Short mmCIF file of C-alpha atoms in Angstrom, two decimals:
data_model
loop_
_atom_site.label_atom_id
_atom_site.label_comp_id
_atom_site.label_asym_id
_atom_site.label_seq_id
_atom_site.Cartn_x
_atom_site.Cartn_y
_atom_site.Cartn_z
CA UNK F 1 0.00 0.00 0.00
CA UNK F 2 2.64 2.04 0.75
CA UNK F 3 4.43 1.57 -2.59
CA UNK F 4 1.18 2.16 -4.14
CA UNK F 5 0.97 5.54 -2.64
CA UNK F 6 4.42 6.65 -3.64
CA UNK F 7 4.80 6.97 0.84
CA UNK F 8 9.06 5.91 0.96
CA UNK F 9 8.90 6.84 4.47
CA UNK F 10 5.89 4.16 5.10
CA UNK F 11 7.35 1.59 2.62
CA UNK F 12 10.56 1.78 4.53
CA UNK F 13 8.89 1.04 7.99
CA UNK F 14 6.56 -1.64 6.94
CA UNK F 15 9.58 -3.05 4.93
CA UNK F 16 11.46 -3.39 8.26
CA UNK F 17 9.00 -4.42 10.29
CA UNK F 18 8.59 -7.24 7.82
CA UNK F 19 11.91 -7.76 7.89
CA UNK F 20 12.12 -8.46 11.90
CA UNK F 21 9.23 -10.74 11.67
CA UNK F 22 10.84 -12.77 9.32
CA UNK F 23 14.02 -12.81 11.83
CA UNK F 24 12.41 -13.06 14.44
CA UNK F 25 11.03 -16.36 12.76
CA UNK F 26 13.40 -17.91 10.95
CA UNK F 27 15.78 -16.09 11.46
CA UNK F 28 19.00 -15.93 8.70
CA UNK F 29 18.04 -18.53 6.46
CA UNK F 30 14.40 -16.36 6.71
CA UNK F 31 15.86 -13.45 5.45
CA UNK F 32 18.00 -15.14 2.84
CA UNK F 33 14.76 -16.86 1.58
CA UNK F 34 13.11 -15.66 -1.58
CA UNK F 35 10.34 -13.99 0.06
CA UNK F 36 13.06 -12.27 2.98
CA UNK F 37 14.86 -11.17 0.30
CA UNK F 38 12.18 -9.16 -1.72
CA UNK F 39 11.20 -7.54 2.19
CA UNK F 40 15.44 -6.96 2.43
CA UNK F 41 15.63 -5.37 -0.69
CA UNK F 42 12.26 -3.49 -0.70
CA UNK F 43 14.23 -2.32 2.72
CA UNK F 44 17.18 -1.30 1.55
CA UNK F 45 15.70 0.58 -1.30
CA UNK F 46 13.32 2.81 0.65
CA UNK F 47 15.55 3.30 4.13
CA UNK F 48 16.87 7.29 3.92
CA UNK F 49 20.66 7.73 3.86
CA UNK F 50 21.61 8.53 7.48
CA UNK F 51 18.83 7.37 9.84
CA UNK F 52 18.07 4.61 12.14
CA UNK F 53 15.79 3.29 9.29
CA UNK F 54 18.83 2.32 7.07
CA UNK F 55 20.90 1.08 10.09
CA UNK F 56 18.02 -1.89 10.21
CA UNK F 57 18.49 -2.03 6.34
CA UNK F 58 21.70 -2.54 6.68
CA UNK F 59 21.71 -4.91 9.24
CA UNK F 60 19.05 -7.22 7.45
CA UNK F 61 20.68 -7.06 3.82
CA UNK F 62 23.77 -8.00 6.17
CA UNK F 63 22.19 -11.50 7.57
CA UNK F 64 19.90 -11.94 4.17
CA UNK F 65 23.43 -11.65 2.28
CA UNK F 66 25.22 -13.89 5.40
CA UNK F 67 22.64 -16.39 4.60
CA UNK F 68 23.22 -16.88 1.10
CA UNK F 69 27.09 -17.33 1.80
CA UNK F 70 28.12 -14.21 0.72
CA UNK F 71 30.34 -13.46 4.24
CA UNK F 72 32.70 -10.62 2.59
CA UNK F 73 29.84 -8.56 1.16
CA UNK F 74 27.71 -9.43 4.09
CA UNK F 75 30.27 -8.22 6.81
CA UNK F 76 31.28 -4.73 4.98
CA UNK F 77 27.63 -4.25 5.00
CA UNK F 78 27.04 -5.09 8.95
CA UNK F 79 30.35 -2.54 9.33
CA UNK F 80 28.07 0.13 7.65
CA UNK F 81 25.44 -0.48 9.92
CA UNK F 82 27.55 -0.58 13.02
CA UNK F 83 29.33 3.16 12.00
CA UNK F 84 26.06 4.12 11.37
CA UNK F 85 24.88 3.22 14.10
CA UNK F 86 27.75 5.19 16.42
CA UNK F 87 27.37 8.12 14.04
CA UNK F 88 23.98 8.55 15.01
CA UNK F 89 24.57 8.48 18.90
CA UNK F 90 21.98 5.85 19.63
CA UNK F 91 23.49 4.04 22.05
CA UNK F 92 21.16 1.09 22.27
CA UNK F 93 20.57 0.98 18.44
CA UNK F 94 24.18 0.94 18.31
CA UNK F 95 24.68 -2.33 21.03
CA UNK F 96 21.82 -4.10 19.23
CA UNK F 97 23.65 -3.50 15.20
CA UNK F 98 26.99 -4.66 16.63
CA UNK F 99 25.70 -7.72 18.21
CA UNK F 100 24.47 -8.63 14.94
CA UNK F 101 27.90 -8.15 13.61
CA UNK F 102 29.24 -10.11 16.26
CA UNK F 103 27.01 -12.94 15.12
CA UNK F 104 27.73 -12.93 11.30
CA UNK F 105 31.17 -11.92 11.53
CA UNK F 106 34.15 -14.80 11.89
CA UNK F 107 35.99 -15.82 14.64
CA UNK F 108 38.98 -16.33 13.13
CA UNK F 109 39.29 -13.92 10.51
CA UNK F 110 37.65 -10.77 12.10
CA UNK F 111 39.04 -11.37 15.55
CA UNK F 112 40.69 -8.35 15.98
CA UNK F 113 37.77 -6.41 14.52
CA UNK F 114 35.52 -8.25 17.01
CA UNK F 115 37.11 -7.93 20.03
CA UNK F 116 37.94 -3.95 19.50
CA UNK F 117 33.81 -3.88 19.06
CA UNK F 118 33.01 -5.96 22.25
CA UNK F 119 35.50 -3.98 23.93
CA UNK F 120 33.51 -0.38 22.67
CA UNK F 121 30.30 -2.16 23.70
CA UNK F 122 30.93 -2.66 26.43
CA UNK F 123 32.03 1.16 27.04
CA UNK F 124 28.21 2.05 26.68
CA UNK F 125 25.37 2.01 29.27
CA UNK F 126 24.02 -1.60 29.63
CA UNK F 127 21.54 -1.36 32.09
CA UNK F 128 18.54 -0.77 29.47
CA UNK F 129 19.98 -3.24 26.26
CA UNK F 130 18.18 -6.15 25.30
CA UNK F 131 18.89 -9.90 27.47
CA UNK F 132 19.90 -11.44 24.05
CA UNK F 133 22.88 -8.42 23.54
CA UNK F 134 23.73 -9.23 27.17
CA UNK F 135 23.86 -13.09 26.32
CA UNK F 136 25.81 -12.97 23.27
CA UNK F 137 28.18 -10.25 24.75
CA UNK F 138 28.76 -12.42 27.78
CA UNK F 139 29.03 -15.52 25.64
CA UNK F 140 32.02 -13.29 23.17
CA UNK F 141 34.24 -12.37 26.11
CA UNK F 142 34.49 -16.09 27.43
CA UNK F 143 35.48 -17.50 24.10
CA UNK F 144 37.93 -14.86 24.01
CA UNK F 145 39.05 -15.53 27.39
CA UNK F 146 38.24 -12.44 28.65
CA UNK F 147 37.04 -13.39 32.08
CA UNK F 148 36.68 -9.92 34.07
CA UNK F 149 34.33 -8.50 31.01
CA UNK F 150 32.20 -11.84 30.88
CA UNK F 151 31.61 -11.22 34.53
CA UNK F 152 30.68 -7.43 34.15
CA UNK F 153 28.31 -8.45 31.56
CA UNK F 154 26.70 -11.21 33.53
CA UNK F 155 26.38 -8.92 36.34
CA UNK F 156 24.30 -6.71 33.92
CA UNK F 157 22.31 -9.60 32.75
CA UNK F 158 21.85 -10.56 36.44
CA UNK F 159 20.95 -7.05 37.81
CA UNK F 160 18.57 -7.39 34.47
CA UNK F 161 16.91 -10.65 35.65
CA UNK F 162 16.30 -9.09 39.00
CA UNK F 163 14.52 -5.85 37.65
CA UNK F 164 12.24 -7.65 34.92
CA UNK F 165 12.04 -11.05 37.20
CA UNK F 166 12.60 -12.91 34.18
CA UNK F 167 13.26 -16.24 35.24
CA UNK F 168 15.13 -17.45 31.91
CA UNK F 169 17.45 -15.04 32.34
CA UNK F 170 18.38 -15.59 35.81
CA UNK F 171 18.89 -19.45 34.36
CA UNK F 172 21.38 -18.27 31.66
CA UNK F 173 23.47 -16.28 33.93
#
């Protein structure tokens, strides 16, 4: 409908939205899919140049692309995201992008890249970022061995738990 009424500020919101449901059910291979990728795409085409709007463009055409094995394109695409993310000053926007680039980026080969990010993450305020950014930031810093961090961020993820009384969460930590 949108599209139909020439509205590139509504087509790029629906086209989002459509976007996260898709992730949020199938997650990669969703978005990767022939169907995510016409919602990626239709993203990515209507999101305005410097906004939070093609941050989450960028971050889906990063996991759609991820998904169809395309790691190279897909990571300079995430990095996008991420500095436009911290060029906007959203601090939460910006914990939630790099988390996805945490998750499509490689171990081996980005290491460095990754633990400079985890490191800037966790330079932010935690105490009002999602349980899954906690999780997977907690997660990073014992892989890398980086002991004192995972425990900060399990603290957060704790002190979390205990202010939501989320039950799951208290089991993760």
């Amino acid at each position: 409908l949108a599209e139909a009424l020439s509205d590139s500020h509504r087509a790029s919101i629906a086209s989002i939205w459509a976007c996260r449901g898709l992730a949020s059910i199938g997650q990669i291979p969703a978005l990767a899919s022939p169907e995510g990728q016409l919602w990626v795409k239709r993203a990515d085409r209507y999101a305005p140049p410097d906004s939070v709007e093609r941050v989450w463009a960028d971050v889906y055409l990063a996991e759609s692309t991820a998904g169809q094995g395309k790691r190279i394109e897909a990571f300079a695409v995430a990095k996008h995201g991420v500095d436009l993310a911290r060029r906007l000053g959203d601090d939460a926007l910006f914990l939630r992008v790099a988390r996805n680039y945490l998750a499509i980026s490689s171990p081996i080969e980005d290491s460095a890249e990754r633990i400079k990010l985890a490191e800037e993450m966790v330079q932010k305020p935690l105490n009002r970022v999602e349980a899954i950014v906690l999780v997977q930031l907690a997660n990073f810093f014992l892989e890398v061995g980086q002991r004192q961090l995972m425990e900060m961020v399990t603290g957060e993820l704790q002190a979390l738990a205990e202010r939501t009384r989320q039950v799951h969460f208290r089991l993760q930590n």
